[in-house]
Amino acid sequence: LVRLRARLARSQNSLGKGLLTLLSREHLDEDTWEEIEETLLIADVGVAPTQELVERLRERVRVLGTRTPDELRTLLREELLNLIGTDADRTVRTESGLETPAVVMVVGVNGTGKTTTTGKLARVLVADGRSVVLGAADTFRAAAADQLQTWGERVGARTVRGPEGGDPASIAFDAVKEGIAEAADVVLIDTAGRLHTKTGLMDELGKVKRVVEKHGPLDEILLVLDATTGQNGLVQARVFAEVVNITGIVLTKLDGTAKGGIVVAVQRELGVPVKLVGLGEGPDDLAPFEPEAFVDALIG
Ligand code: GDP
C-alpha cells in the first residue's frame, strides 16, 4: 500500500502542488483565481465542483487573512476532502450474507481495464482466503476470455467461459451456477458492455443482470472507467448509469495521469462512490480508494 501511495503521489501531485503554489501568492487577484479554476478544470474536476471549490477557497482565504503554508495546506486538504466526501461506504460487497456466493458484475467500455480489474480483484479476494469463480461474459472481444482465464490460473480461480461470440447472459448464468455448485464465496463476472447504442447496451447488460438474478441478488455492479479519458469517461458513465444500477466505480490508469480530479467529477455526476483505483497493469496494482490518502497524495 505504501508503494501504491507513492506511485499515486508521483503522478498526481501536480494538481495539489499547483493549487498550493497559486494559493501562496502574496496577492490573490482575479487572474490568480482564474488560474486556480483552470488548474482544477484541466485536472478534470468538472465545472460545477470547480466553481463550488473556488468559492469556498475564496471565502476561507478571505477569513484567514495572512496565510502560512501550513494553514493553506490544511485548508486545501479539508476542502478537497469535503468535495470528494468521506462518509460514503466504499467497501466492495463480496459477502452475500446468504448460502449462495456474492455476485459482482464488472461493466465498462472495452479498453478501460475491465478484465484486468476483474483479475486483480480475484487476486485480492483469493489472497484473503475467499474462493472465487470468474465468468468470462465478455464474448465480444476475442481475447478477453483467454485473458481472464490466464488471470484465473495465476490467482487460483476457476473461469467459466463459452464459445467465442456466445451469449454473455448464458455464460454469466453458468458462472453463477458453477459458483453455487462449488460453494464459492464470490462470482466475478466480466462483461462486454459494447457502447454501440444505448438500447443495445441495455439489452445486453440487462439480460446478463436478469439471468444472474434468477439465482439470487446481484451484490455489486462495478463500473470501470479509464481516468485518462476525462470527459469521455463521464459520458460513458452516464450511459451505463442509465442502463444498470451501478453500485461502485473503479477508476483505472490513475498511475498514468495527472487528472485525478475525475474522482470528484464522476462521483458528483453519478452519486456513486469510487471504491477502487487501478494504479498499474500488475496483479498488485489495485487499491481501495481512500479519500484521505488520495488527497494527501494530491497535495504531496
Ligand atoms: P478491457 O477491454 O476493459 O477488459 O481492458 P483490459 O483489462 O484488457 O485493459 C486494457 C489495457 O489497459 C491493458 O493493456 C491493461 O494492462 C491496461 N490497464 C488496465 N488497468 C490499468 C491501470 O490501472 N493502469 C495502467 N497503467 N494500465 C492498466
Coordinates of C-alpha atoms and ligand atoms in Angstrom, one line a residue:
L1 CA 0.0 0.0 0.0
V2 CA 2.9 2.3 0.8
R3 CA 4.3 1.6 -2.7
L4 CA 0.9 2.3 -4.3
R5 CA 0.6 5.6 -2.4
A6 CA 4.0 6.6 -3.6
R7 CA 3.1 5.8 -7.2
L8 CA -0.2 7.7 -6.9
A9 CA 1.7 10.7 -5.3
R10 CA 4.2 10.8 -8.1
S11 CA 1.6 11.1 -10.8
Q12 CA -1.0 13.1 -9.0
N13 CA 0.8 15.8 -7.1
S14 CA 0.9 18.3 -9.9
L15 CA -2.7 19.3 -9.1
G16 CA -2.3 19.8 -5.4
K17 CA 1.1 21.3 -5.7
G18 CA -0.1 23.6 -8.4
L19 CA -3.0 24.8 -6.3
L20 CA -0.8 25.3 -3.2
T21 CA 1.6 27.4 -5.2
L22 CA -1.1 29.5 -6.6
L23 CA -2.8 30.0 -3.2
S24 CA 0.5 31.0 -1.7
R25 CA 0.9 34.0 -3.9
E26 CA 1.0 37.3 -2.0
H27 CA -1.8 38.9 -3.9
L28 CA -4.7 36.6 -4.8
D29 CA -6.1 38.7 -7.6
E30 CA -8.7 37.7 -10.1
D31 CA -6.1 36.3 -12.5
T32 CA -4.8 34.0 -9.8
W33 CA -8.3 32.7 -9.0
E34 CA -8.8 32.2 -12.7
E35 CA -5.6 30.2 -12.8
I36 CA -6.8 28.1 -9.9
E37 CA -10.0 27.4 -11.7
E38 CA -8.2 26.5 -14.8
T39 CA -5.9 24.1 -12.9
L40 CA -8.9 22.3 -11.5
L41 CA -10.7 22.1 -14.8
I42 CA -7.6 20.8 -16.5
A43 CA -7.4 18.1 -13.8
D44 CA -11.0 17.0 -14.8
V45 CA -12.6 18.2 -11.5
G46 CA -15.6 19.3 -13.6
V47 CA -17.3 22.7 -13.9
A48 CA -19.8 22.7 -11.1
P49 CA -17.4 21.2 -8.4
T50 CA -14.7 23.6 -9.6
Q51 CA -16.9 26.6 -9.1
E52 CA -18.0 25.3 -5.7
L53 CA -14.5 24.7 -4.5
V54 CA -13.1 28.0 -5.8
E55 CA -16.0 29.8 -4.0
R56 CA -15.2 28.1 -0.7
L57 CA -11.5 28.6 -1.0
R58 CA -12.0 32.3 -1.7
E59 CA -14.2 32.7 1.3
R60 CA -11.9 30.8 3.6
V61 CA -8.8 32.6 2.4
R62 CA -10.5 35.9 2.9
V63 CA -11.4 34.9 6.5
L64 CA -7.9 33.7 7.1
G65 CA -6.1 36.9 6.1
T66 CA -2.5 36.1 6.3
R67 CA -1.7 32.6 5.1
T68 CA 1.1 30.4 6.3
P69 CA 1.9 27.4 4.1
D70 CA 0.6 25.0 6.8
E71 CA -2.7 26.8 7.1
L72 CA -3.1 26.7 3.3
R73 CA -2.3 23.0 3.2
T74 CA -4.9 22.2 5.9
L75 CA -7.5 24.4 4.3
L76 CA -7.0 22.9 0.8
R77 CA -6.9 19.4 2.3
E78 CA -10.2 20.0 4.1
E79 CA -11.9 21.5 1.1
L80 CA -10.8 18.7 -1.3
L81 CA -12.0 16.1 1.2
N82 CA -15.2 18.0 1.5
L83 CA -15.6 17.8 -2.2
I84 CA -14.8 14.1 -2.5
G85 CA -16.8 13.1 0.5
T86 CA -15.6 11.0 3.4
D87 CA -18.7 9.2 4.6
A88 CA -19.6 7.0 1.6
D89 CA -19.5 3.3 2.0
R90 CA -16.6 2.3 -0.2
T91 CA -16.4 -1.4 0.5
V92 CA -16.9 -3.7 -2.4
R93 CA -19.8 -6.0 -1.4
T94 CA -18.4 -9.5 -1.6
E95 CA -20.3 -11.1 1.3
S96 CA -23.7 -12.2 0.1
G97 CA -25.0 -12.9 3.6
L98 CA -26.7 -16.0 2.1
E99 CA -25.7 -19.6 1.4
T100 CA -25.0 -18.7 -2.2
P101 CA -21.9 -16.8 -3.4
A102 CA -21.8 -13.0 -3.7
V103 CA -22.1 -11.9 -7.3
V104 CA -20.1 -9.0 -8.6
M105 CA -20.7 -7.8 -12.2
V106 CA -18.0 -5.7 -13.8
V107 CA -19.1 -3.3 -16.6
G108 CA -17.5 -0.7 -18.7
V109 CA -16.3 0.1 -22.2
N110 CA -13.7 -2.1 -23.8
G111 CA -10.1 -0.9 -23.1
T112 CA -10.9 0.7 -19.8
G113 CA -9.3 -2.1 -17.9
K114 CA -12.4 -4.3 -17.1
T115 CA -10.8 -7.7 -17.5
T116 CA -7.6 -6.6 -15.7
T117 CA -9.6 -5.2 -12.8
T118 CA -11.6 -8.4 -12.6
G119 CA -8.4 -10.4 -12.4
K120 CA -6.8 -8.1 -9.8
L121 CA -10.0 -8.2 -7.7
A122 CA -9.9 -12.0 -7.9
R123 CA -6.4 -11.9 -6.7
V124 CA -7.2 -9.7 -3.7
L125 CA -10.1 -12.0 -2.7
V126 CA -8.1 -15.2 -3.1
A127 CA -5.3 -13.7 -1.1
D128 CA -7.9 -13.0 1.6
G129 CA -8.8 -16.7 1.7
R130 CA -12.0 -16.4 -0.4
S131 CA -12.8 -18.8 -3.2
V132 CA -13.7 -17.2 -6.5
V133 CA -15.3 -18.2 -9.8
L134 CA -14.8 -16.0 -12.8
G135 CA -17.4 -15.6 -15.5
A136 CA -15.9 -14.6 -18.9
A137 CA -19.1 -13.0 -20.3
D138 CA -17.1 -10.6 -22.5
T139 CA -17.6 -12.6 -25.6
F140 CA -17.3 -9.7 -27.9
R141 CA -13.5 -9.1 -27.6
A142 CA -11.9 -12.3 -28.9
A143 CA -9.0 -12.4 -26.4
A144 CA -11.0 -11.4 -23.3
A145 CA -11.9 -14.9 -22.2
D146 CA -8.3 -16.1 -22.6
Q147 CA -7.0 -13.1 -20.8
L148 CA -9.4 -13.7 -17.9
Q149 CA -8.6 -17.4 -17.8
T150 CA -4.9 -16.5 -17.5
W151 CA -5.7 -14.3 -14.6
G152 CA -7.8 -17.1 -13.1
E153 CA -4.9 -19.6 -13.4
R154 CA -2.5 -17.1 -12.0
V155 CA -4.6 -16.4 -8.9
G156 CA -6.3 -19.8 -8.4
A157 CA -9.8 -19.2 -9.6
R158 CA -11.8 -21.3 -12.0
T159 CA -13.0 -19.5 -15.2
V160 CA -16.3 -20.3 -16.8
R161 CA -16.3 -19.5 -20.4
G162 CA -18.3 -20.2 -23.5
P163 CA -17.7 -20.2 -27.3
E164 CA -16.4 -17.0 -28.9
G165 CA -19.3 -14.7 -29.8
G166 CA -21.5 -16.8 -27.5
D167 CA -24.3 -15.4 -25.4
P168 CA -22.9 -13.4 -22.5
A169 CA -26.1 -14.0 -20.4
S170 CA -25.8 -17.8 -20.6
I171 CA -22.1 -17.6 -19.6
A172 CA -23.0 -15.4 -16.6
F173 CA -25.7 -17.8 -15.7
D174 CA -23.4 -20.8 -15.9
A175 CA -20.7 -19.0 -13.9
V176 CA -23.1 -18.3 -11.0
K177 CA -24.4 -21.9 -11.3
E178 CA -20.8 -23.1 -11.0
G179 CA -20.2 -20.8 -8.1
I180 CA -23.1 -22.3 -6.3
A181 CA -22.1 -25.9 -7.1
E182 CA -18.5 -25.2 -5.8
A183 CA -19.9 -23.3 -2.8
A184 CA -17.6 -20.5 -3.8
D185 CA -17.6 -17.2 -1.9
V186 CA -17.7 -14.8 -4.8
V187 CA -18.5 -14.9 -8.5
L188 CA -17.0 -12.1 -10.6
I189 CA -18.5 -11.6 -14.0
D190 CA -16.6 -9.7 -16.7
T191 CA -19.0 -8.3 -19.3
A192 CA -18.6 -6.8 -22.8
G193 CA -20.8 -3.7 -22.5
R194 CA -20.5 -2.6 -26.0
L195 CA -21.5 1.0 -26.3
H196 CA -22.8 0.6 -29.8
T197 CA -26.2 2.0 -28.9
K198 CA -27.9 2.6 -25.6
T199 CA -30.7 0.2 -26.3
G200 CA -28.1 -2.4 -27.5
L201 CA -26.2 -2.0 -24.2
M202 CA -29.4 -2.1 -22.3
D203 CA -30.4 -5.3 -24.0
E204 CA -27.1 -6.9 -23.4
L205 CA -26.3 -5.9 -19.8
G206 CA -30.0 -6.0 -18.8
K207 CA -30.2 -9.6 -19.9
V208 CA -27.0 -10.6 -18.1
K209 CA -28.3 -9.0 -15.0
R210 CA -31.8 -10.6 -15.2
V211 CA -30.3 -14.0 -15.8
V212 CA -27.9 -13.7 -12.9
E213 CA -30.7 -12.6 -10.6
K214 CA -32.5 -15.8 -11.3
H215 CA -30.0 -17.4 -8.9
G216 CA -30.2 -14.6 -6.4
P217 CA -29.3 -11.0 -5.8
L218 CA -26.5 -9.1 -7.6
D219 CA -24.4 -7.7 -4.8
E220 CA -22.3 -5.2 -6.7
I221 CA -22.2 -3.7 -10.1
L222 CA -18.8 -2.0 -10.6
L223 CA -18.3 0.4 -13.5
V224 CA -14.8 0.6 -14.7
L225 CA -13.7 4.0 -16.1
D226 CA -10.3 4.9 -17.5
A227 CA -9.1 8.0 -15.7
T228 CA -7.1 9.2 -18.7
T229 CA -10.2 9.7 -20.8
G230 CA -11.6 12.7 -19.0
Q231 CA -14.9 14.0 -20.2
N232 CA -15.3 11.0 -22.4
G233 CA -15.3 8.8 -19.3
L234 CA -18.1 10.9 -17.9
V235 CA -20.2 10.4 -21.0
Q236 CA -19.7 6.7 -20.8
A237 CA -20.5 6.7 -17.1
R238 CA -23.8 8.5 -17.7
V239 CA -24.9 5.9 -20.3
F240 CA -24.0 2.9 -18.1
A241 CA -25.8 4.5 -15.1
E242 CA -29.0 4.8 -17.2
V243 CA -28.8 1.1 -18.1
V244 CA -27.8 -0.6 -14.9
N245 CA -27.8 0.3 -11.2
I246 CA -24.1 1.0 -10.6
T247 CA -23.1 0.5 -7.0
G248 CA -19.4 1.4 -7.3
I249 CA -16.8 2.9 -9.6
V250 CA -13.3 1.7 -10.4
L251 CA -11.0 4.3 -11.8
T252 CA -8.2 2.7 -13.7
K253 CA -4.9 4.1 -15.0
L254 CA -4.6 6.7 -12.3
D255 CA -0.9 5.9 -12.3
G256 CA -0.5 7.4 -15.8
T257 CA -2.4 10.7 -15.4
A258 CA -2.3 13.9 -13.5
K259 CA -6.1 14.1 -14.0
G260 CA -7.1 12.8 -10.6
G261 CA -9.9 15.4 -10.5
I262 CA -12.1 12.9 -12.4
V263 CA -12.6 11.2 -9.0
V264 CA -14.6 14.2 -7.9
A265 CA -16.4 14.7 -11.2
V266 CA -17.6 11.2 -11.6
Q267 CA -18.9 10.8 -8.1
R268 CA -20.8 14.1 -8.3
E269 CA -22.2 13.1 -11.6
L270 CA -23.4 9.7 -10.7
G271 CA -23.8 9.9 -6.9
V272 CA -21.9 6.6 -6.7
P273 CA -18.7 6.3 -4.7
V274 CA -15.3 5.4 -6.3
K275 CA -14.5 2.2 -4.5
L276 CA -11.3 1.0 -6.1
V277 CA -8.4 2.5 -8.1
G278 CA -6.1 0.9 -10.7
L279 CA -2.5 2.1 -10.4
G280 CA -0.8 -0.1 -12.9
E281 CA -1.0 -3.2 -15.0
G282 CA 0.4 -5.6 -12.5
P283 CA -1.6 -8.0 -10.2
D284 CA -1.0 -5.9 -7.1
D285 CA -1.9 -2.6 -8.7
L286 CA -5.5 -2.4 -7.4
A287 CA -6.1 -0.4 -4.2
P288 CA -9.2 0.6 -2.2
F289 CA -10.0 4.3 -2.8
E290 CA -9.3 6.2 0.4
P291 CA -10.2 9.8 0.2
E292 CA -7.6 10.9 2.9
A293 CA -4.7 9.1 1.3
F294 CA -5.8 10.3 -2.1
V295 CA -6.0 14.0 -1.1
D296 CA -2.6 13.7 0.8
A297 CA -1.2 12.3 -2.4
L298 CA -2.7 15.1 -4.4
I299 CA -1.2 17.8 -2.2
G300 CA 2.1 16.0 -1.8
Ligands
GDP1 P1 -11.0 -4.3 -21.1 O1 -11.1 -4.3 -22.6 O2 -11.8 -3.2 -20.4 O3 -11.2 -5.6 -20.5 O4 -9.5 -3.8 -20.8 P2 -8.2 -4.6 -20.3 O5 -8.4 -5.2 -19.0 O6 -7.8 -5.6 -21.4 O7 -7.1 -3.4 -20.2 C1 -6.8 -2.6 -21.3 C2 -5.3 -2.2 -21.1 O8 -5.2 -1.3 -20.0 C3 -4.4 -3.4 -20.8 O9 -3.2 -3.1 -21.5 C4 -4.2 -3.3 -19.3 O10 -2.9 -3.8 -18.9 C5 -4.2 -1.8 -19.1 N1 -4.6 -1.4 -17.7 C6 -5.7 -1.8 -17.0 N2 -5.7 -1.2 -15.8 C7 -4.7 -0.4 -15.7 C8 -4.2 0.5 -14.7 O11 -4.7 0.7 -13.6 N3 -3.0 1.2 -15.0 C9 -2.4 1.1 -16.2 N4 -1.3 1.8 -16.5 N5 -2.8 0.2 -17.2 C10 -4.0 -0.5 -17.0

